[in-house]
Amino acid sequence: MTDIVQNPFVIQPGTVQRGLTRIRALSEGDVVADAAAPLLVWEYSYAPRYFFAPENVRAELRPAGEGERSGVLGPSEVFDVVLGDRVLRRAAQRFPQAPTQDMRGAYTLTWTAMDTWLEEDEVIHFHARSPYVRVDTLHSSRHVRVVLGGEVVAESHRPVILTETGLVPRFYLPRVDVRMDLLSPTDAVSYCPYKGTARYWSVTAGDLKVHDAVWGYETPLREAAGVAGLVCFWPEKSAELEVWVDGERIGQP
């Protein structure tokens, strides 16, 4: 019998394909690059990078020496991005010996050097979006119970299950089903190009405290709108934090 495939959606590093949507990169309102169909290049499996043909780059690119060598794409050259009196140093990169011919003359931009990235007219957060990632939210009546050090922290029969390609399902709970008095907000923040910006809480029960073990999205992006205002527990954070779904424990570290 063939083993069940757990994650068939891992994109192999070195994968290159033509994008299907317009991508723009901006800095302080200046358009640095604008392409109706840039190349999507997976240097790593988790997300692609955008590569722009020379004619799609609006800024002047000034050679700035050698860049880091990629194990997949080969040696690189880096460029300063010149926008009038402003210079974004070493903010563009090219791989002249890349395996794919179309890539060799194309440029990729340092994500954090740009202050705005747009897919069509919608802002992209954190990193480039993969066309193969899908996010769904599903209302459920499954019984979710969260326990820390023997104390019940949350219990619900109305979770919202969030599924995301390549990741385990997550169970988001209404706050009325959670002992919010046991949660304390932290300064931790994470960003997802599919879900948005998450804020975190630590959870305390008796003498036990697990830091940044609960998160939630107040104003998630469209794909994750179903979990707005809900909270999710992260059982992989600590063996003491137990999440049970229909009597089965999930997510043990």
Short mmCIF file of C-alpha atoms in Angstrom, two decimals:
data_model
loop_
_atom_site.label_atom_id
_atom_site.label_comp_id
_atom_site.label_asym_id
_atom_site.label_seq_id
_atom_site.Cartn_x
_atom_site.Cartn_y
_atom_site.Cartn_z
CA MET A 1 0.00 0.00 0.00
CA THR A 2 1.34 3.45 -0.89
CA ASP A 3 1.96 5.76 2.06
CA ILE A 4 -0.39 8.72 2.38
CA VAL A 5 1.30 11.88 1.17
CA GLN A 6 1.36 14.42 3.99
CA ASN A 7 2.41 17.52 2.06
CA PRO A 8 2.47 17.29 -1.74
CA PHE A 9 2.53 21.08 -2.16
CA VAL A 10 6.18 21.82 -1.48
CA ILE A 11 7.59 23.82 -4.38
CA GLN A 12 11.11 22.73 -5.25
CA PRO A 13 13.83 25.41 -4.98
CA GLY A 14 14.83 26.53 -8.45
CA THR A 15 11.26 26.48 -9.78
CA VAL A 16 10.58 29.36 -12.19
CA GLN A 17 7.28 30.35 -13.73
CA ARG A 18 5.66 33.36 -15.34
CA GLY A 19 3.34 35.27 -13.02
CA LEU A 20 -0.27 35.95 -13.91
CA THR A 21 -0.87 39.21 -12.04
CA ARG A 22 0.61 42.71 -12.15
CA ILE A 23 3.25 43.42 -9.50
CA ARG A 24 4.57 46.85 -8.55
CA ALA A 25 7.29 47.87 -6.10
CA LEU A 26 7.31 51.43 -4.75
CA SER A 27 9.51 53.55 -2.53
CA GLU A 28 8.05 56.76 -1.07
CA GLY A 29 5.55 56.88 -3.91
CA ASP A 30 8.12 56.34 -6.67
CA VAL A 31 7.54 53.26 -8.81
CA VAL A 32 10.72 51.19 -8.85
CA ALA A 33 9.37 48.28 -10.91
CA ASP A 34 6.07 47.52 -12.64
CA ALA A 35 5.40 44.27 -14.49
CA ALA A 36 2.18 42.74 -15.80
CA ALA A 37 3.73 39.27 -15.56
CA PRO A 38 7.04 39.12 -13.62
CA LEU A 39 8.91 35.89 -13.13
CA LEU A 40 8.17 33.97 -9.93
CA VAL A 41 11.34 32.27 -8.71
CA TRP A 42 11.47 29.90 -5.75
CA GLU A 43 14.95 30.20 -4.30
CA TYR A 44 13.46 28.56 -1.21
CA SER A 45 10.36 26.40 -1.04
CA TYR A 46 8.17 28.57 1.21
CA ALA A 47 7.64 31.56 -1.12
CA PRO A 48 8.75 32.92 -4.50
CA ARG A 49 10.67 36.09 -5.31
CA TYR A 50 9.65 38.49 -8.04
CA PHE A 51 12.09 39.02 -10.92
CA PHE A 52 11.59 41.96 -13.27
CA ALA A 53 12.79 42.27 -16.88
CA PRO A 54 15.01 45.36 -17.45
CA GLU A 55 12.22 47.16 -19.30
CA ASN A 56 9.96 46.78 -16.26
CA VAL A 57 12.39 48.57 -13.93
CA ARG A 58 11.66 52.30 -13.73
CA ALA A 59 14.59 53.35 -11.52
CA GLU A 60 18.25 53.70 -12.46
CA LEU A 61 20.30 50.71 -11.32
CA ARG A 62 23.91 51.47 -10.49
CA PRO A 63 26.39 48.53 -10.20
CA ALA A 64 27.48 48.03 -6.59
CA GLY A 65 29.68 44.94 -6.73
CA GLU A 66 29.23 41.27 -6.04
CA GLY A 67 26.40 39.87 -3.97
CA GLU A 68 25.93 36.64 -2.08
CA ARG A 69 26.03 33.40 -3.98
CA SER A 70 22.82 31.38 -4.05
CA GLY A 71 23.05 27.62 -3.84
CA VAL A 72 20.22 27.42 -6.38
CA LEU A 73 20.70 30.49 -8.59
CA GLY A 74 24.49 30.87 -8.57
CA PRO A 75 26.61 34.02 -8.12
CA SER A 76 24.93 37.40 -8.02
CA GLU A 77 25.57 41.05 -8.81
CA VAL A 78 24.06 43.82 -6.71
CA PHE A 79 22.95 47.31 -7.70
CA ASP A 80 22.03 50.54 -5.97
CA VAL A 81 18.54 51.74 -6.85
CA VAL A 82 18.71 55.44 -7.74
CA LEU A 83 15.54 57.52 -7.47
CA GLY A 84 16.47 61.13 -8.13
CA ASP A 85 18.39 62.30 -5.07
CA ARG A 86 17.64 59.13 -3.14
CA VAL A 87 19.74 55.98 -3.30
CA LEU A 88 18.56 52.59 -2.01
CA ARG A 89 21.88 50.91 -1.53
CA ARG A 90 22.33 47.34 -2.80
CA ALA A 91 18.57 47.01 -3.15
CA ALA A 92 18.58 45.19 -6.50
CA GLN A 93 20.18 41.90 -7.46
CA ARG A 94 20.81 39.90 -10.62
CA PHE A 95 21.96 36.31 -11.16
CA PRO A 96 23.81 36.25 -14.50
CA GLN A 97 24.47 32.49 -14.35
CA ALA A 98 20.98 31.44 -13.27
CA PRO A 99 19.77 28.10 -14.68
CA THR A 100 16.91 29.73 -16.63
CA GLN A 101 17.78 32.06 -19.51
CA ASP A 102 14.94 34.52 -18.78
CA MET A 103 16.30 35.06 -15.26
CA ARG A 104 19.82 35.99 -16.28
CA GLY A 105 18.96 39.52 -17.32
CA ALA A 106 16.17 40.02 -14.80
CA TYR A 107 16.39 41.89 -11.49
CA THR A 108 14.96 41.09 -8.09
CA LEU A 109 14.48 43.76 -5.43
CA THR A 110 15.17 43.55 -1.71
CA TRP A 111 11.73 43.28 -0.16
CA THR A 112 12.39 45.51 2.84
CA ALA A 113 14.04 48.22 0.75
CA MET A 114 10.63 48.97 -0.79
CA ASP A 115 7.91 50.46 1.41
CA THR A 116 4.98 49.25 -0.73
CA TRP A 117 4.39 46.14 -2.83
CA LEU A 118 1.20 45.78 -4.86
CA GLU A 119 -0.41 42.79 -6.55
CA GLU A 120 -2.77 44.51 -8.96
CA ASP A 121 -4.07 47.24 -6.59
CA GLU A 122 -3.87 45.30 -3.33
CA VAL A 123 -1.00 45.63 -0.87
CA ILE A 124 1.18 42.55 -0.36
CA HIS A 125 2.44 42.05 3.18
CA PHE A 126 5.67 40.47 4.44
CA HIS A 127 6.80 38.55 1.32
CA ALA A 128 5.70 37.56 -2.18
CA ARG A 129 2.53 35.51 -2.46
CA SER A 130 2.55 32.03 -3.94
CA PRO A 131 -0.21 31.21 -6.44
CA TYR A 132 -0.33 27.73 -4.91
CA VAL A 133 -1.30 28.74 -1.36
CA ARG A 134 -4.97 28.62 -0.45
CA VAL A 135 -6.50 29.74 2.84
CA ASP A 136 -10.00 28.68 3.94
CA THR A 137 -11.99 29.25 7.13
CA LEU A 138 -14.66 26.74 8.08
CA HIS A 139 -17.23 26.94 10.88
CA SER A 140 -17.34 23.76 12.92
CA SER A 141 -19.10 22.15 15.87
CA ARG A 142 -16.08 20.11 16.97
CA HIS A 143 -15.26 20.12 20.67
CA VAL A 144 -12.04 22.03 21.39
CA ARG A 145 -10.62 22.07 24.89
CA VAL A 146 -7.43 23.86 25.97
CA VAL A 147 -5.73 22.94 29.23
CA LEU A 148 -2.64 24.38 30.94
CA GLY A 149 -1.31 22.72 34.06
CA GLY A 150 -4.61 20.96 34.63
CA GLU A 151 -6.67 24.16 34.39
CA VAL A 152 -9.15 24.59 31.55
CA VAL A 153 -8.20 27.74 29.66
CA ALA A 154 -10.74 27.47 26.83
CA GLU A 155 -13.58 25.20 25.79
CA SER A 156 -15.73 25.59 22.70
CA HIS A 157 -18.12 23.74 20.41
CA ARG A 158 -18.01 26.48 17.78
CA PRO A 159 -14.44 26.83 16.53
CA VAL A 160 -13.49 28.20 13.15
CA ILE A 161 -10.94 25.97 11.48
CA LEU A 162 -8.38 27.75 9.32
CA THR A 163 -6.66 25.62 6.69
CA GLU A 164 -3.65 26.84 4.73
CA THR A 165 -1.84 24.91 2.03
CA GLY A 166 1.09 23.00 3.47
CA LEU A 167 0.30 23.78 7.12
CA VAL A 168 -1.63 21.99 9.85
CA PRO A 169 -5.22 23.15 10.51
CA ARG A 170 -5.60 25.73 13.26
CA PHE A 171 -8.61 26.02 15.56
CA TYR A 172 -9.72 29.59 16.28
CA LEU A 173 -12.06 30.14 19.22
CA PRO A 174 -14.54 32.90 20.15
CA ARG A 175 -13.23 34.93 23.05
CA VAL A 176 -16.37 34.25 25.07
CA ASP A 177 -15.24 30.60 25.15
CA VAL A 178 -11.74 31.53 26.36
CA ARG A 179 -10.57 32.50 29.85
CA MET A 180 -9.30 35.86 28.61
CA ASP A 181 -8.43 36.76 32.22
CA LEU A 182 -5.62 34.20 31.95
CA LEU A 183 -4.21 35.83 28.81
CA SER A 184 -1.88 38.83 28.83
CA PRO A 185 -1.01 40.74 25.63
CA THR A 186 2.62 40.88 24.52
CA ASP A 187 4.55 43.01 22.06
CA ALA A 188 5.02 40.10 19.65
CA VAL A 189 3.75 40.56 16.10
CA SER A 190 3.88 38.31 13.05
CA TYR A 191 3.01 39.02 9.45
CA CYS A 192 1.49 36.78 6.80
CA PRO A 193 0.82 37.77 3.16
CA TYR A 194 -2.34 35.64 3.18
CA LYS A 195 -3.78 36.33 6.65
CA GLY A 196 -2.41 39.69 7.75
CA THR A 197 -0.92 40.91 11.04
CA ALA A 198 -1.25 38.76 14.15
CA ARG A 199 -0.97 39.93 17.76
CA TYR A 200 0.00 37.62 20.61
CA TRP A 201 -0.81 36.80 24.23
CA SER A 202 0.94 34.79 26.90
CA VAL A 203 -1.19 32.37 28.89
CA THR A 204 -0.87 31.79 32.63
CA ALA A 205 -2.42 29.14 34.88
CA GLY A 206 -1.18 28.83 38.44
CA ASP A 207 2.62 28.88 38.41
CA LEU A 208 2.80 28.03 34.70
CA LYS A 209 3.22 30.69 32.02
CA VAL A 210 3.74 30.09 28.30
CA HIS A 211 4.90 33.14 26.42
CA ASP A 212 3.42 34.15 23.05
CA ALA A 213 1.36 30.97 22.89
CA VAL A 214 -1.90 32.54 21.70
CA TRP A 215 -2.49 34.71 18.66
CA GLY A 216 -5.28 36.39 16.78
CA TYR A 217 -6.07 38.67 13.83
CA GLU A 218 -8.18 41.73 14.59
CA THR A 219 -8.46 42.81 10.96
CA PRO A 220 -7.30 39.89 8.82
CA LEU A 221 -6.95 39.98 5.07
CA ARG A 222 -9.81 38.83 2.89
CA GLU A 223 -8.86 35.15 2.75
CA ALA A 224 -8.87 34.88 6.55
CA ALA A 225 -11.81 37.15 7.32
CA GLY A 226 -13.60 34.29 9.08
CA VAL A 227 -11.18 34.38 12.04
CA ALA A 228 -11.44 38.11 12.75
CA GLY A 229 -11.48 38.70 16.51
CA LEU A 230 -10.96 35.01 17.39
CA VAL A 231 -7.95 33.52 19.18
CA CYS A 232 -5.84 30.46 18.43
CA PHE A 233 -3.67 28.47 20.84
CA TRP A 234 -0.20 27.23 19.84
CA PRO A 235 0.30 23.85 21.53
CA GLU A 236 3.72 23.31 19.93
CA LYS A 237 5.04 26.07 22.22
CA SER A 238 5.02 23.92 25.34
CA ALA A 239 4.27 20.35 26.39
CA GLU A 240 2.28 21.86 29.27
CA LEU A 241 -0.18 23.52 26.88
CA GLU A 242 -2.69 20.89 25.77
CA VAL A 243 -5.16 21.35 22.93
CA TRP A 244 -7.76 18.60 22.57
CA VAL A 245 -10.10 18.22 19.60
CA ASP A 246 -12.95 15.73 20.04
CA GLY A 247 -10.92 14.01 22.76
CA GLU A 248 -7.69 13.73 20.77
CA ARG A 249 -4.68 15.81 21.68
CA ILE A 250 -3.12 17.75 18.77
CA GLY A 251 0.06 19.70 18.12
CA GLN A 252 2.37 18.29 20.76
CA PRO A 253 5.91 19.72 20.63
#
